[in-house]
Structures are given as C-alpha cells and as structure tokens.
C-alpha cells in the first residue's frame, strides 16, 4: 500500500495476529480485526472489531468493507474452504499476506507432513487469486514452548526430540515482517523464510528459558508415545496431535536466516527475550 489504508487482521487473538495488530496500530495504520466472538477480543483502542468466521465465508463480508490488505492465518488442518475464503477477500482487498510455514515445498506432489499439506494448498490458493501476495514461511514458533509453562515450577521439563535443532522465532518478529508485507511493496510475490537468531536443541531452549527467568529446570527426554499422551492430556485436539507427531523430525536442523533483520532492520529477538516477554506464564 503506498498510502496508509485499512488492514484486516484475521487470527488477531492468536500468537502472531495480536502482535500484527499492536505493531500496525503503532505504525499509524487503520486496523480492523475479524473475530468469532467480538466480546472476547482484547484489542488496542481504536481497533475496529467485526464478527466473522473463516468456516463461513459469507460471514466475512462485513469485516472486509473498505479494507486494502489482509493478514490471513489458517487455523484448520485441511485446505478445505480456502478458495471460498479467498474469493471473499478478493472481492474487497488488493493484497493478502498469508502466514504459512517453512518446510512447504511446492515442487512436491505430497508434502512431508499434514501441516505442510494444508499450507501448500493455501499457498496455491493465495497465489491463484491474482491479488498482490506475500507468503511468510516461519520456522518453529518460540510460543510452542508455552506448552511447558504450566509445569515449569516442578523443575522438570519432559519432551521428546530433545536433540532436534530449531531456529525458533519470536512471534513479534513474524508480526514485524507481516506489517512490512502489509504496508510496503517490496515483498510482493515473495516467500521469506523467517527464523530467530540461533538454532537450539529442545533441551537448549529449556535451559535458556530457565536461565532467563532465573527458574532453571532439568530436561528429561521421553519417547514419542509418551509425548503424544502428554499433548492429549494437555488438551490438544486429536487431529492436531496426529498432525504434529506426523511432522516430528521433519527438519534435522532448522537453518538460521537473515530475513527478519533484512526486512525489518532489527535483529530477531532471542529465546531469552521471548522467555522474559512470557515470564508470567512460567511463574
Ligand atoms: N507453531 C509453529 O511452530 C508454527 C510454525 C509455522 C507456521 N505455523 C502456523 O501458524 C498458524 C497459527 O498461528 P498462531 O499461532 O498465531 O495462531 P493461534 O495462536 O493458534 O490462534 C488461532 C487464531 O485463529 C482464530 N480462529 C480459529 N478458528 C477461527 C475461525 N473459524 N474463524 C476465524 N478465526 C479463527 C482464533 O481466534 P478465536 O479463537 O479468538 O476466534 C485465533 O486468533 C497455523 O496455521 C500454523 O500452522 C505455526
């Protein structure tokens, strides 16, 4: 957008979306959010809150009136309904910024796990709209570590894949790139791969969070079966657990990229910073 128009944020109550809203407001942009329950949405003053549901594309029309660019995340585990959602977006907006995932490979007929499969479907649907598009491909979110928070005080973190190396990214850095993608023209037609500043094993992430908070923990490696049971017990929906564990080990080592700094001018935040920003959840 060459002039500051109005953006619509979908997924505005989520990990990334809430930062997109806050940072876009900070940039002086008119922001609207589309949420399923406006009564529950906590947004900064001045943000326009409109009810709408991705599962019912017709319900999205009101949220899209006079919108120039849309931040779209996809909360479902299949691409069903994506074309219908994008048809509605296309009738109103000029640009869509889609939150995909690093690891999607559009040259493959079949993606390496069900999560990449729906993101590939969405990426294809987004690029087929004829709209200006930017597709964000972040590596693992640091916010995945919130799964440890409730039991942090026990002093023990139990997880599978302790040696898996991830270049975890703070959700605020994904949002910072999203805001640039919504407002500037330089990223149109690109798929930046976004990472945090360092690649850490799962165990190293636990140690770093403990050090940052002054609440050290011992890391205990568990098997995939126990980790799956732990995820179910923590309330993750069955289909998400299946998809997550189907994707376990997808990357031997996630790379560190320089894209966040190149795009935003700021070095990406560390896992320690992320821990401090989420300290309340761990105490
Ligand atoms: N976690 C990772 O490591 C990782 C890595 C790469 C990509 N991703 C992708 O990032 C996305 C998740 O982003 P996130 O973590 O920011 O989201 P999140 O925290 O899981 O939040 C989900 C958002 O979706 C909204 N939502 C759910 N169902 C909806 C519906 N039917 N209509 C409209 N809104 C709906 C929720 O709003 P309400 O519930 O308030 O209505 C909420 O704002 C996923 O597509 C995931 O595959 C994740």
Coordinates of C-alpha atoms and ligand atoms in Angstrom, one line a residue:
X1 CA 0.0 0.0 0.0
X2 CA 1.6 3.2 -1.0
X3 CA -0.7 5.2 1.3
X4 CA -1.7 4.0 4.8
X5 CA -5.0 2.3 4.1
X6 CA -7.0 -0.1 6.3
X7 CA -5.8 -3.6 7.1
X8 CA -7.8 -6.5 8.3
X9 CA -6.2 -9.0 10.7
X10 CA -7.6 -12.5 10.8
X11 CA -6.4 -14.5 13.8
X12 CA -6.0 -11.3 15.8
X13 CA -6.3 -13.1 19.1
X14 CA -3.6 -15.6 18.2
X15 CA 0.1 -15.6 19.0
X16 CA 1.2 -13.8 15.8
X17 CA -2.0 -11.9 15.0
X18 CA -2.1 -10.0 18.3
X19 CA 1.4 -8.6 17.5
X20 CA 0.4 -7.7 14.0
X21 CA -2.5 -5.7 15.4
X22 CA -0.3 -3.9 18.0
X23 CA 2.5 -3.2 15.6
X24 CA 0.2 -2.0 12.8
X25 CA -1.6 0.4 15.3
X26 CA 1.9 1.6 16.3
X27 CA 2.7 2.3 12.7
X28 CA -0.4 4.5 12.5
X29 CA -2.5 2.3 10.3
X30 CA -6.3 1.8 10.5
X31 CA -6.7 -1.7 11.8
X32 CA -9.8 -3.9 11.8
X33 CA -9.9 -7.4 13.2
X34 CA -12.2 -10.2 12.3
X35 CA -13.0 -12.5 15.2
X36 CA -15.6 -15.1 16.0
X37 CA -16.5 -13.5 19.3
X38 CA -16.1 -9.7 19.5
X39 CA -17.0 -9.8 23.2
X40 CA -13.8 -11.7 24.0
X41 CA -11.4 -9.9 21.7
X42 CA -8.9 -7.7 23.6
X43 CA -7.5 -5.2 21.2
X44 CA -5.8 -1.8 21.5
X45 CA -8.0 1.4 21.5
X46 CA -9.1 2.5 18.1
X47 CA -9.2 -1.0 16.5
X48 CA -12.4 -1.9 14.8
X49 CA -13.7 -5.3 15.8
X50 CA -16.1 -7.1 13.4
X51 CA -17.6 -10.6 13.8
X52 CA -16.7 -13.2 11.1
X53 CA -15.8 -16.8 10.8
X54 CA -13.4 -18.4 8.3
X55 CA -15.6 -21.5 8.4
X56 CA -18.5 -19.4 7.0
X57 CA -17.0 -17.2 4.2
X58 CA -20.2 -15.2 3.7
X59 CA -19.9 -14.1 7.4
X60 CA -16.6 -12.3 6.4
X61 CA -18.1 -9.7 4.1
X62 CA -18.7 -7.0 6.7
X63 CA -15.2 -7.3 8.0
X64 CA -13.7 -6.7 4.6
X65 CA -15.5 -3.5 3.7
X66 CA -13.0 -0.7 2.7
X67 CA -10.1 -3.0 3.5
X68 CA -6.9 -2.7 1.4
X69 CA -4.8 -5.6 2.8
X70 CA -5.5 -8.7 4.8
X71 CA -3.3 -10.7 7.2
X72 CA -4.6 -14.2 6.9
X73 CA -3.7 -17.2 9.1
X74 CA -5.3 -20.6 8.7
X75 CA -6.5 -22.3 11.9
X76 CA -7.7 -25.5 10.2
X77 CA -5.8 -28.7 9.4
X78 CA -7.0 -29.0 5.8
X79 CA -7.2 -26.6 3.0
X80 CA -11.0 -27.1 2.6
X81 CA -12.8 -23.8 2.2
X82 CA -9.7 -21.8 1.4
X83 CA -10.8 -20.9 -2.2
X84 CA -14.2 -19.7 -0.9
X85 CA -12.5 -17.6 1.8
X86 CA -10.1 -16.1 -0.7
X87 CA -12.9 -15.4 -3.1
X88 CA -14.5 -13.1 -0.5
X89 CA -11.1 -11.5 0.3
X90 CA -10.6 -10.9 -3.4
X91 CA -13.8 -9.0 -3.8
X92 CA -12.6 -6.3 -1.4
X93 CA -8.8 -6.2 -0.8
X94 CA -5.8 -5.7 -3.1
X95 CA -3.3 -7.6 -1.0
X96 CA -3.1 -10.7 1.1
X97 CA -0.3 -11.7 3.5
X98 CA -0.5 -15.4 4.4
X99 CA 1.1 -17.0 7.4
X100 CA 2.5 -20.3 6.0
X101 CA 5.4 -22.4 7.3
X102 CA 9.0 -23.0 6.4
X103 CA 9.3 -26.5 5.0
X104 CA 6.5 -26.2 2.5
X105 CA 7.9 -27.3 -0.9
X106 CA 5.6 -26.6 -3.8
X107 CA 7.7 -28.9 -6.1
X108 CA 6.5 -31.9 -4.1
X109 CA 3.2 -33.6 -5.1
X110 CA 2.9 -34.7 -1.5
X111 CA 4.2 -32.6 1.4
X112 CA 6.3 -34.1 4.2
X113 CA 3.5 -33.8 6.8
X114 CA -0.2 -32.9 7.1
X115 CA 0.6 -29.4 8.3
X116 CA 2.7 -28.5 5.3
X117 CA 0.0 -30.1 3.1
X118 CA -2.7 -27.6 4.1
X119 CA -0.2 -24.7 3.9
X120 CA 0.8 -25.8 0.4
X121 CA -2.9 -25.8 -0.5
X122 CA -3.4 -22.3 0.9
X123 CA -0.2 -21.0 -0.8
X124 CA -1.5 -22.3 -4.1
X125 CA -5.0 -20.8 -3.5
X126 CA -3.4 -17.4 -2.4
X127 CA -1.2 -17.1 -5.5
X128 CA -4.1 -18.1 -7.8
X129 CA -6.2 -15.1 -6.6
X130 CA -4.4 -12.6 -8.8
X131 CA -4.1 -10.4 -5.7
X132 CA -0.8 -8.9 -4.6
X133 CA 0.5 -11.6 -2.2
X134 CA 3.3 -12.2 0.3
X135 CA 3.7 -15.6 1.9
X136 CA 5.5 -15.8 5.2
X137 CA 7.3 -19.0 5.9
X138 CA 8.5 -19.0 9.6
X139 CA 10.3 -21.8 11.3
X140 CA 9.1 -23.1 14.7
X141 CA 7.4 -20.5 16.9
X142 CA 9.0 -19.9 20.3
X143 CA 5.4 -19.8 21.6
X144 CA 5.3 -23.6 21.1
X145 CA 7.3 -23.6 24.4
X146 CA 4.3 -22.3 26.3
X147 CA 3.3 -26.0 26.4
X148 CA 5.9 -26.3 29.2
X149 CA 4.8 -23.3 31.2
X150 CA 2.1 -24.8 33.5
X151 CA 4.5 -27.4 34.8
X152 CA 7.7 -25.3 34.9
X153 CA 7.6 -25.0 38.7
X154 CA 8.0 -28.7 39.0
X155 CA 11.6 -28.1 37.9
X156 CA 11.5 -30.8 35.2
X157 CA 10.7 -30.5 31.6
X158 CA 9.8 -33.7 29.8
X159 CA 9.8 -33.7 26.0
X160 CA 10.6 -35.9 23.0
X161 CA 13.2 -34.9 20.4
X162 CA 15.5 -33.2 22.8
X163 CA 18.3 -33.1 20.2
X164 CA 16.2 -31.7 17.4
X165 CA 17.6 -28.3 16.4
X166 CA 15.2 -25.4 15.8
X167 CA 15.8 -21.8 14.9
X168 CA 12.8 -20.7 16.9
X169 CA 11.3 -17.3 16.2
X170 CA 9.6 -14.9 18.5
X171 CA 6.0 -14.3 17.3
X172 CA 6.6 -10.5 17.5
X173 CA 9.3 -10.8 14.8
X174 CA 7.0 -12.7 12.4
X175 CA 4.5 -9.9 13.0
X176 CA 7.1 -7.2 12.3
X177 CA 7.7 -8.8 8.9
X178 CA 3.9 -9.2 8.4
X179 CA 3.4 -5.5 9.0
X180 CA 6.1 -4.6 6.4
X181 CA 4.5 -7.0 4.0
X182 CA 1.1 -5.4 4.5
X183 CA 2.4 -1.8 4.1
X184 CA 5.4 -1.9 1.8
X185 CA 5.5 -3.1 -1.8
X186 CA 9.0 -4.6 -1.7
X187 CA 7.9 -8.1 -0.5
X188 CA 5.1 -8.6 -3.0
X189 CA 5.4 -12.0 -4.7
X190 CA 8.0 -13.4 -2.2
X191 CA 8.0 -16.1 0.4
X192 CA 10.6 -15.1 3.0
X193 CA 11.8 -17.8 5.3
X194 CA 11.9 -16.4 8.8
X195 CA 13.9 -17.6 11.8
X196 CA 15.2 -16.5 15.1
X197 CA 18.8 -15.6 15.7
X198 CA 20.1 -19.0 16.7
X199 CA 19.4 -22.7 16.3
X200 CA 19.0 -24.5 19.5
X201 CA 18.1 -28.1 20.6
X202 CA 14.9 -28.5 22.5
X203 CA 17.0 -29.1 25.6
X204 CA 19.0 -25.9 25.0
X205 CA 15.7 -24.0 24.6
X206 CA 14.6 -25.2 28.1
X207 CA 17.9 -24.3 29.6
X208 CA 17.9 -20.8 28.0
X209 CA 14.3 -20.1 29.2
X210 CA 15.2 -21.3 32.7
X211 CA 18.3 -19.1 32.8
X212 CA 16.4 -16.0 31.5
X213 CA 13.7 -16.5 34.2
X214 CA 16.0 -17.5 37.0
X215 CA 14.0 -20.7 37.2
X216 CA 16.3 -23.5 36.0
X217 CA 14.8 -26.9 35.0
X218 CA 16.1 -30.3 34.4
X219 CA 15.4 -31.7 30.9
X220 CA 14.1 -35.3 30.6
X221 CA 13.9 -36.9 27.2
X222 CA 10.8 -39.0 26.7
X223 CA 9.6 -41.2 23.8
X224 CA 7.2 -40.1 21.1
X225 CA 4.4 -42.3 22.6
X226 CA 4.6 -40.5 26.0
X227 CA 4.9 -37.1 24.4
X228 CA 1.8 -37.8 22.4
X229 CA -0.1 -38.8 25.6
X230 CA 1.2 -35.6 27.2
X231 CA -0.1 -33.5 24.4
X232 CA -3.5 -35.1 24.5
X233 CA -3.6 -34.7 28.3
X234 CA -2.7 -31.0 27.9
X235 CA -5.9 -30.6 25.8
X236 CA -4.6 -30.5 22.3
X237 CA -7.2 -31.7 19.8
X238 CA -6.7 -35.3 18.5
X239 CA -6.3 -34.2 14.9
X240 CA -3.7 -31.6 15.8
X241 CA -1.7 -34.1 17.8
X242 CA -1.8 -36.5 14.9
X243 CA -0.6 -33.8 12.5
X244 CA 2.1 -32.6 14.9
X245 CA 3.6 -36.1 15.5
X246 CA 3.3 -37.0 11.9
X247 CA 5.6 -34.0 11.3
X248 CA 8.1 -34.7 14.1
X249 CA 11.6 -34.8 12.9
X250 CA 10.7 -33.1 9.6
X251 CA 13.8 -31.0 9.9
X252 CA 17.1 -32.4 11.1
X253 CA 18.4 -28.9 11.7
X254 CA 16.4 -25.7 11.1
X255 CA 18.6 -23.1 9.5
X256 CA 19.1 -19.5 10.8
X257 CA 18.1 -17.0 8.1
X258 CA 18.8 -13.3 7.9
X259 CA 15.4 -12.3 6.6
X260 CA 13.9 -10.8 9.7
X261 CA 16.7 -8.3 10.0
X262 CA 16.9 -7.6 6.3
X263 CA 13.2 -6.8 6.2
X264 CA 12.6 -5.0 9.5
X265 CA 16.0 -3.5 10.1
X266 CA 16.0 -5.1 13.6
X267 CA 17.8 -8.3 14.7
X268 CA 15.4 -11.0 15.6
X269 CA 14.6 -11.5 19.3
X270 CA 16.3 -14.3 21.3
X271 CA 14.6 -17.1 23.1
X272 CA 15.8 -15.4 26.3
X273 CA 13.9 -12.3 25.3
X274 CA 10.9 -14.4 24.4
X275 CA 11.0 -16.0 27.9
X276 CA 11.1 -12.6 29.6
X277 CA 8.2 -11.5 27.5
X278 CA 6.2 -14.5 28.7
X279 CA 7.5 -14.7 32.2
X280 CA 4.1 -14.6 33.8
X281 CA 3.1 -17.9 32.1
X282 CA 6.0 -19.7 33.7
X283 CA 5.7 -18.4 37.2
Ligands
LIG1 N1 3.6 -23.1 15.8 C1 4.5 -23.2 14.9 O1 5.7 -23.6 15.2 C2 4.2 -22.7 13.5 C3 5.2 -22.7 12.6 C4 4.9 -22.3 11.3 C5 3.6 -21.9 11.0 N2 2.6 -22.0 11.9 C6 1.2 -21.7 11.5 O2 0.8 -20.6 12.2 C7 -0.7 -20.7 12.3 C8 -1.1 -20.4 13.8 O3 -0.8 -19.1 14.1 P1 -0.9 -18.6 15.6 O4 -0.1 -19.5 16.5 O5 -0.7 -17.1 15.6 O6 -2.4 -18.9 15.9 P2 -3.1 -19.3 17.3 O7 -2.4 -18.7 18.4 O8 -3.2 -20.8 17.2 O9 -4.5 -18.7 17.2 C9 -5.5 -19.2 16.3 C10 -6.3 -18.0 15.8 O10 -7.2 -18.4 14.8 C11 -8.5 -17.8 15.1 N3 -9.5 -18.7 14.6 C12 -9.7 -20.0 14.9 N4 -10.8 -20.5 14.2 C13 -11.3 -19.5 13.5 C14 -12.3 -19.4 12.6 N5 -13.1 -20.4 12.3 N6 -12.6 -18.2 12.0 C15 -11.8 -17.1 12.3 N7 -10.7 -17.1 13.2 C16 -10.5 -18.3 13.8 C17 -8.5 -17.7 16.7 O11 -9.4 -16.8 17.0 P3 -10.6 -17.0 18.1 O12 -10.4 -18.4 18.7 O13 -10.3 -15.9 19.1 O14 -11.8 -16.9 17.4 C18 -7.1 -17.3 16.9 O15 -7.0 -15.9 16.7 C19 -1.1 -22.1 11.9 O16 -1.5 -22.0 10.5 C20 0.3 -22.8 11.9 O17 0.3 -23.9 11.1 C21 2.9 -22.4 13.2

